XYZ file of C-alpha atoms in Angstrom:
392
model
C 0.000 0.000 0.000
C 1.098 3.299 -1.056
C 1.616 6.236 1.832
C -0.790 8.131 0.323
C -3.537 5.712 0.511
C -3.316 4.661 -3.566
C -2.278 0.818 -3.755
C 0.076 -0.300 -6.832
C -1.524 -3.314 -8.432
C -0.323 -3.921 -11.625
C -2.658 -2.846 -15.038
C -2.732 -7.009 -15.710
C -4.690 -7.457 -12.262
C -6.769 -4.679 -12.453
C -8.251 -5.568 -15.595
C -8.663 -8.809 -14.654
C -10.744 -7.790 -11.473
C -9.069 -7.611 -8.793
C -10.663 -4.592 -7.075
C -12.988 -6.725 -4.658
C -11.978 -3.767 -1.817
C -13.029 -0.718 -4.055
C -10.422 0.974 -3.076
C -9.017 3.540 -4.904
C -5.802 2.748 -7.430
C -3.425 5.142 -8.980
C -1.846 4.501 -12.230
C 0.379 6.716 -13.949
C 2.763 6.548 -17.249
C 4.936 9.756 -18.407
C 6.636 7.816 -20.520
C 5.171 9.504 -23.574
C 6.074 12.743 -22.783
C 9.977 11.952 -21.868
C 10.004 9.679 -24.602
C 8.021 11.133 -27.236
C 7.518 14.848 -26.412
C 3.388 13.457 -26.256
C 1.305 13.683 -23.207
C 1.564 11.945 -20.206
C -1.793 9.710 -18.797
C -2.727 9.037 -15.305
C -5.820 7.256 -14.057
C -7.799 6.491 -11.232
C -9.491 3.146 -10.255
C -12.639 3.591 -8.374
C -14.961 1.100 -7.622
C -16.040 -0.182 -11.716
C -14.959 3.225 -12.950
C -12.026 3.839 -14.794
C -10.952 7.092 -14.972
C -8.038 8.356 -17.242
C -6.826 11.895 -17.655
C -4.696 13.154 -20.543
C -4.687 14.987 -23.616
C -7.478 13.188 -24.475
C -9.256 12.172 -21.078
C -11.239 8.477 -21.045
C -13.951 6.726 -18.750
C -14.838 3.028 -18.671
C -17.048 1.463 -16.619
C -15.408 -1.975 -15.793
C -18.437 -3.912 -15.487
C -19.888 -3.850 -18.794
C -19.250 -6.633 -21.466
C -16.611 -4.565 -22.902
C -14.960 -2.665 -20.342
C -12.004 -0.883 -22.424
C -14.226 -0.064 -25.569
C -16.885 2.729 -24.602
C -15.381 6.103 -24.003
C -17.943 7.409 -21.539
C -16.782 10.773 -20.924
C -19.132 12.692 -23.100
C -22.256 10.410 -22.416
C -21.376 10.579 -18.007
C -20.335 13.896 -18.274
C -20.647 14.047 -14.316
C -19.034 11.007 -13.651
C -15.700 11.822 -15.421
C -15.976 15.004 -13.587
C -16.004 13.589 -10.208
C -13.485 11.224 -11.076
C -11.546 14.105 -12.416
C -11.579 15.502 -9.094
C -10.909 12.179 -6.728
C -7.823 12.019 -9.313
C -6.645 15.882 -8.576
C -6.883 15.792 -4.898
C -4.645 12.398 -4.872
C -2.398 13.905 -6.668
C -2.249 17.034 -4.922
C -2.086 14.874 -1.904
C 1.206 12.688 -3.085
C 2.705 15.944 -3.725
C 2.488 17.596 -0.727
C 3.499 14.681 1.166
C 6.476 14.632 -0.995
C 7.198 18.301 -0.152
C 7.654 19.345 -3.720
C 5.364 19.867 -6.412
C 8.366 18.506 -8.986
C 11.173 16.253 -9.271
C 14.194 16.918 -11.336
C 16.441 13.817 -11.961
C 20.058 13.958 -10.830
C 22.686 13.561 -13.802
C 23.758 10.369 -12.656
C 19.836 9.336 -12.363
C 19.727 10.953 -15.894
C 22.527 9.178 -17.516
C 21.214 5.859 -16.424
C 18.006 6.649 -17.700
C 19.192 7.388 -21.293
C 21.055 4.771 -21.223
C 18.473 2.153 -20.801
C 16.892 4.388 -23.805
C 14.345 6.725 -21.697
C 14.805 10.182 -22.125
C 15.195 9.947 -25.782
C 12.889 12.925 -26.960
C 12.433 16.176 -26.478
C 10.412 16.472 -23.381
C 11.142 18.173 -20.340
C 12.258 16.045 -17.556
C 10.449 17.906 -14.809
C 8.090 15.489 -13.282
C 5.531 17.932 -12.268
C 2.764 16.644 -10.121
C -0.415 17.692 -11.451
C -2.983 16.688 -14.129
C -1.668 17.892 -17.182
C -3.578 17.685 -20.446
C -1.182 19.097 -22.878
C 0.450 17.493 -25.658
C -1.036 14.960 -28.230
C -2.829 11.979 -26.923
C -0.499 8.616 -26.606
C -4.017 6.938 -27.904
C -3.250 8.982 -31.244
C 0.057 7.904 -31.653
C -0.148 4.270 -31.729
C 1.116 3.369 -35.276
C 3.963 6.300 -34.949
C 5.855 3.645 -32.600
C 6.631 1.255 -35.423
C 7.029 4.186 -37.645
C 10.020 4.894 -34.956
C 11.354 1.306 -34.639
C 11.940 1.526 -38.540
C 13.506 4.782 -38.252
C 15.992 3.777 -35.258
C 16.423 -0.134 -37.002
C 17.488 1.850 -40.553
C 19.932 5.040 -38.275
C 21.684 1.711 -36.617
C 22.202 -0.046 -39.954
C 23.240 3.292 -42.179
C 20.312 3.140 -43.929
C 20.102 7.170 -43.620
C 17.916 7.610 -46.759
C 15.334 4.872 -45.606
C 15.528 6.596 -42.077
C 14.923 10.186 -42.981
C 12.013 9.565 -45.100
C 10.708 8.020 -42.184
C 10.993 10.707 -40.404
C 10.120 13.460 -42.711
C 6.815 11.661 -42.340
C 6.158 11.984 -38.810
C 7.479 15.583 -38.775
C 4.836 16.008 -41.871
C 2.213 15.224 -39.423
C 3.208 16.708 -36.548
C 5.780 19.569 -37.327
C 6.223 20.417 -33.367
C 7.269 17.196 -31.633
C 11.104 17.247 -31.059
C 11.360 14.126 -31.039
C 10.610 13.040 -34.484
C 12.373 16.507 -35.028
C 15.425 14.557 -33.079
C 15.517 11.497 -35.370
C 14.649 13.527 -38.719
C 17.990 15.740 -37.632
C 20.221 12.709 -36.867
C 18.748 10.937 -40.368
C 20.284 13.868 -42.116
C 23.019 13.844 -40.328
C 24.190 10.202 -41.044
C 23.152 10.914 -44.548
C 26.029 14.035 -44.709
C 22.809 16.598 -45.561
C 24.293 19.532 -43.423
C 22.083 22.139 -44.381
C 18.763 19.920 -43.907
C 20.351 19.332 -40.778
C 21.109 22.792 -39.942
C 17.030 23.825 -40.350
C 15.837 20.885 -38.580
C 18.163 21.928 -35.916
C 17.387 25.600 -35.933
C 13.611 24.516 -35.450
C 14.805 22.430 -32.353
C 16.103 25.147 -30.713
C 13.268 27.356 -31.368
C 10.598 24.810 -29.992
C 12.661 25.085 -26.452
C 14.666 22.258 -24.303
C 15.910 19.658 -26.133
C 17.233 16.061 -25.310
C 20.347 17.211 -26.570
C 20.457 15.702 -29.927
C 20.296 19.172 -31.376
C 23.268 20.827 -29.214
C 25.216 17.565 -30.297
C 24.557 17.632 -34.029
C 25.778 21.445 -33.808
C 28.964 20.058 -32.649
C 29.435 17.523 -35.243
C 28.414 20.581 -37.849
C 30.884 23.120 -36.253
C 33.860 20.253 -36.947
C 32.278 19.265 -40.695
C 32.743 22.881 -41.502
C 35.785 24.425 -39.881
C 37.917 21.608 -41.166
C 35.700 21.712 -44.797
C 37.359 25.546 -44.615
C 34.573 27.351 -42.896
C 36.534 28.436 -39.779
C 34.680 31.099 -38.379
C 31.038 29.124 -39.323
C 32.339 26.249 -37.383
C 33.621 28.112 -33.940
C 29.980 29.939 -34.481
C 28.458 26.340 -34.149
C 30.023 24.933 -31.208
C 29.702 28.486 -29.660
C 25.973 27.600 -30.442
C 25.900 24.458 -28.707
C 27.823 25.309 -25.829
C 25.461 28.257 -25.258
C 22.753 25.995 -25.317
C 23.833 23.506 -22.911
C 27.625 23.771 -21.537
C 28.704 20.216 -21.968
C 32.448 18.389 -21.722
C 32.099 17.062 -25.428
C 31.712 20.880 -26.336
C 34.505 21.560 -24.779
C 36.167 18.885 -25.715
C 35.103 19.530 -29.588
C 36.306 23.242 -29.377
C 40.203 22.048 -28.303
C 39.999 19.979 -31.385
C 39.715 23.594 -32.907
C 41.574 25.424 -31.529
C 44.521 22.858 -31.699
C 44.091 22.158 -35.576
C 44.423 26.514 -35.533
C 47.500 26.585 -34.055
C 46.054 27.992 -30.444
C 47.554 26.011 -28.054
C 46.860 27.641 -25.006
C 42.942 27.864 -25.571
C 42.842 24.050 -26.541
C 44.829 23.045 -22.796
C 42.312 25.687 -21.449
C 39.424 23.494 -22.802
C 40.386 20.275 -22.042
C 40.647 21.685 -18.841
C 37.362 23.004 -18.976
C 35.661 19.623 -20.169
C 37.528 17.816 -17.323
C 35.811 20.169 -14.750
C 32.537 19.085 -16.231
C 32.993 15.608 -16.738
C 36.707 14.260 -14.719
C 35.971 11.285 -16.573
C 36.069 12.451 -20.298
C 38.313 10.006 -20.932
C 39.491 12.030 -24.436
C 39.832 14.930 -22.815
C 42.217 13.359 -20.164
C 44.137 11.723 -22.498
C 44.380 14.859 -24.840
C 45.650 16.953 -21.883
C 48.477 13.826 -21.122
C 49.515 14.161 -24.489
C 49.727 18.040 -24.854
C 51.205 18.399 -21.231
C 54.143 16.257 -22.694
C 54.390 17.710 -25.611
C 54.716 21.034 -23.632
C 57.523 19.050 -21.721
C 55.813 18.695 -18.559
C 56.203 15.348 -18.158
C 54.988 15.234 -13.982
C 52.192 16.762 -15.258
C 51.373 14.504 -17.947
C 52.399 11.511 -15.994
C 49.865 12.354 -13.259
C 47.371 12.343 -15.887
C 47.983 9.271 -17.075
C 47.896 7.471 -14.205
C 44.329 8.769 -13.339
C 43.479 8.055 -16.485
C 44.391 4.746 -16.994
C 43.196 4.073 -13.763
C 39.805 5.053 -14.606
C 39.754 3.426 -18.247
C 41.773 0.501 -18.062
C 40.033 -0.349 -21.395
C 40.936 2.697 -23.487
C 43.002 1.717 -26.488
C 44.040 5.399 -27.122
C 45.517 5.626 -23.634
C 47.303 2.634 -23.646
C 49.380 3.895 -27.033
C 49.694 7.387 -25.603
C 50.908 6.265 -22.708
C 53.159 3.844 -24.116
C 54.766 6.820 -26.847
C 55.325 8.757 -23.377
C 57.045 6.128 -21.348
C 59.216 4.924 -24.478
C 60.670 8.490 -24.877
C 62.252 7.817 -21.245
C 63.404 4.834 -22.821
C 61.355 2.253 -20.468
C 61.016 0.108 -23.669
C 59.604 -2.877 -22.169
C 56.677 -0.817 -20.241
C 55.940 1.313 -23.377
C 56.104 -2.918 -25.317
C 53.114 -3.667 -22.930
C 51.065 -0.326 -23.475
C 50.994 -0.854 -27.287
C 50.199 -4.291 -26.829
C 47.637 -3.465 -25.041
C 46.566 -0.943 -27.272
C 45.316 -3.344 -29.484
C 43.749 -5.767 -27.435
C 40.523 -4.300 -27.317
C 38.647 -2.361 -30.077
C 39.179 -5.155 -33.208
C 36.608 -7.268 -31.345
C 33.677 -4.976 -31.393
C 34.542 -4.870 -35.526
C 34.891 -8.727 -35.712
C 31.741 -9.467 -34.326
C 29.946 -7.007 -36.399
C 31.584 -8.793 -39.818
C 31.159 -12.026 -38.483
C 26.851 -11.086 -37.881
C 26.880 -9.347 -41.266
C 28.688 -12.463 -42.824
C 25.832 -14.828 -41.516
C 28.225 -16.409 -39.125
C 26.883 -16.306 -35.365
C 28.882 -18.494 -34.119
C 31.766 -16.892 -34.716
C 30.541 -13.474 -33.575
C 29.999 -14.717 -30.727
C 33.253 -16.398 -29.986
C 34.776 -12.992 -31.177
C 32.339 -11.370 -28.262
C 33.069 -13.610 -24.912
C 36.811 -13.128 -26.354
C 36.290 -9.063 -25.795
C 34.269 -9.757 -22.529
C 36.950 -11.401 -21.315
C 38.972 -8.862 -21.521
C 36.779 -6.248 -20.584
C 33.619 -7.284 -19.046
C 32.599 -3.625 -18.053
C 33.576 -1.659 -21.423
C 31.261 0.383 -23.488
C 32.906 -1.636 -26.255
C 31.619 -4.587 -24.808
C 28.199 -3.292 -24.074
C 27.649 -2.353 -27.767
C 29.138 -5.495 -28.954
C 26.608 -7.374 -26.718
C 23.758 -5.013 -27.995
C 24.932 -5.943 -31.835
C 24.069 -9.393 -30.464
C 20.723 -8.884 -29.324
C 19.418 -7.460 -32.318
C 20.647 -9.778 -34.329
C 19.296 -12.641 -32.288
């Protein structure tokens, strides 16, 4: 039973009957709306009523033949109103014995959720506890979601074409959502249509907060055209981004800048900067080893390394880097191991790809425990394993 007096059967069990107390139950998904940019639902269970509020609000009475059919909401006007109601004061309720009116996920809460692929779209993530009846009903939306399988099946196998048309679609229908917005931009992206891009971005920005796909894509636009010869366009993008959302891969981006421009000083300043955002940016860190020795201040770069490798042990990059360092004091057999182990790690993730591709799944995934074994935590490992769950 719930503090607040709502109990949290499951949808299953309620629908199969299990209200024999007539007590009230609380339901909720907002889902949609961090996933999709939609609306969110939440419903009460009273008695044989069925109350659900959203962008497009629904009542069923549970007791007739067919319970989930019959929107009831025009024809019991009063009803839905009074369940309205029971549904507003619980809420009100939860929040106040929450002491807050809105939660705000921590980063770390954040990262795991994206992760785990929530908080893909363009939605706020302020959890704000109240009915809310904005955005487009979920109900609507049902054939979008296989519209959006297609469109993230085609972006993982670089079918870019395939996934922006897609895409265009959705955005055709419903020019405001950011998150087909999101998925059109990152279509034309993949499919090297920069200026597409650019406008789809543009109109990303202007809708409000985004899930950070946009501020992201202006990155990868600021690189395409300061090293295509458009200096000044491309420091203008990342300035962009980074004024939208300060970020360590910003940062991180703008040394690659700065360094390719011959400003040394501003690209140490931000890797230094993306380090005090993010301490484990693994580029970053190793960037800032690399430059500090270069520089000649080999304690410095040292320390770095150490922290680094001690908090990537499964970084190719690092490995060489550090092994180049270490040779130039001529510890040959340490600097032997690091480019040894330089290599141990990143061929797998390609092998099992080509093996999948070639039809052979056997071998992919002898090519994937190999790569576990050596690095059961690493990202590498973690898309390798994902590679091997689609294809299964």
């Amino acid at each position: 039973e719930r503090p607040d007096g709502l109990h949290g059967r499951s949808m299953v069990g309620l629908l199969n009957g299990e209200l024999q107390d007539h007590r009230p139950h609380y339901a909720e998904t907002l889902s949609p709306r961090f996933n999709n940019d939609w609306g969110e639902l939440r419903a009460l269970y009273d008695g044989h009523w069925k109350y659900i509020h959203g962008p497009k609000p629904e009542l069923f009475d549970l007791e007739t033949p067919n319970p989930e059919t019959d929107n009831l909401v025009a024809a019991r006007p009063k009803i839905a109103e009074e369940m309205r109601g029971k549904l507003s004061t619980l809420i009100h309720r939860r929040a106040a014995s929450a002491s807050a009116s809105a939660v705000m996920p921590d980063s770390e809460t954040r990262k795991r959720l994206e992760a785990l692929g929530y908080l893909q779209g363009g939605g706020s993530l302020q959890v704000q506890e109240e009915l809310r009846d904005d955005g487009i009903a979920p109900q609507d939306r049902v054939d979008d979601i296989s519209a959006i399988s297609r469109i993230r099946q085609a972006l993982f196998n670089d079918q870019a074409r395939t996934a922006a048309e897609i895409a265009q679609r959705l955005v055709d229908e419903d020019p405001n959502n950011r998150y087909y917005l999101d998925l059109l931009a990152q279509a034309q992206a993949q499919l090297g249509d920069l200026e597409s891009m650019l406008v789809t971005v543009d109109h990303l920005i202007e809708l409000g907060a985004t899930s950070g796909i946009a501020e992201r894509l202006l990155l990868y636009a600021g690189q395409f055209l300061f090293f295509e010869g458009d200096k000044e366009g491309g420091l203008q993008r990342i300035e962009r981004s980074m004024a939208l959302r300060p970020t360590a891969d910003g940062h991180y981006t703008a040394s690659i800048l700065f360094s390719a421009d011959g400003e040394s000083e501003k690209a140490l300043d931000a890797l230094r900067q993306a380090l005090e955002i993010d301490p484990n940016h693994a580029r970053a860190r190793d960037d800032l080893a690399a430059r500090l020795a270069e520089a000649g201040d080999r304690e410095g770069a040292a320390a770095e390394f150490e922290r680094l490798l001690a908090a990537h042990p499964y970084f190719p990059k690092a490995h060489y880097n550090f092994g180049v360092f270490v040779s130039e004091t001529g510890d040959y057999a340490n600097a032997a191991s690091s480019f040894r182990r330089s290599l141990d790690l990143d061929p797998y993730f390609g092998l099992v790809f080509v093996e999948l591709q070639a039809g052979r799944p056997e071998a992919a995934r002898q090519a994937f425990d190999e790569l576990s074994a050596k690095a059961p935590n690493h990202r590498v490992t973690r898309r390798a394993q994902a590679l091997l769950e689609r294809a299964s």
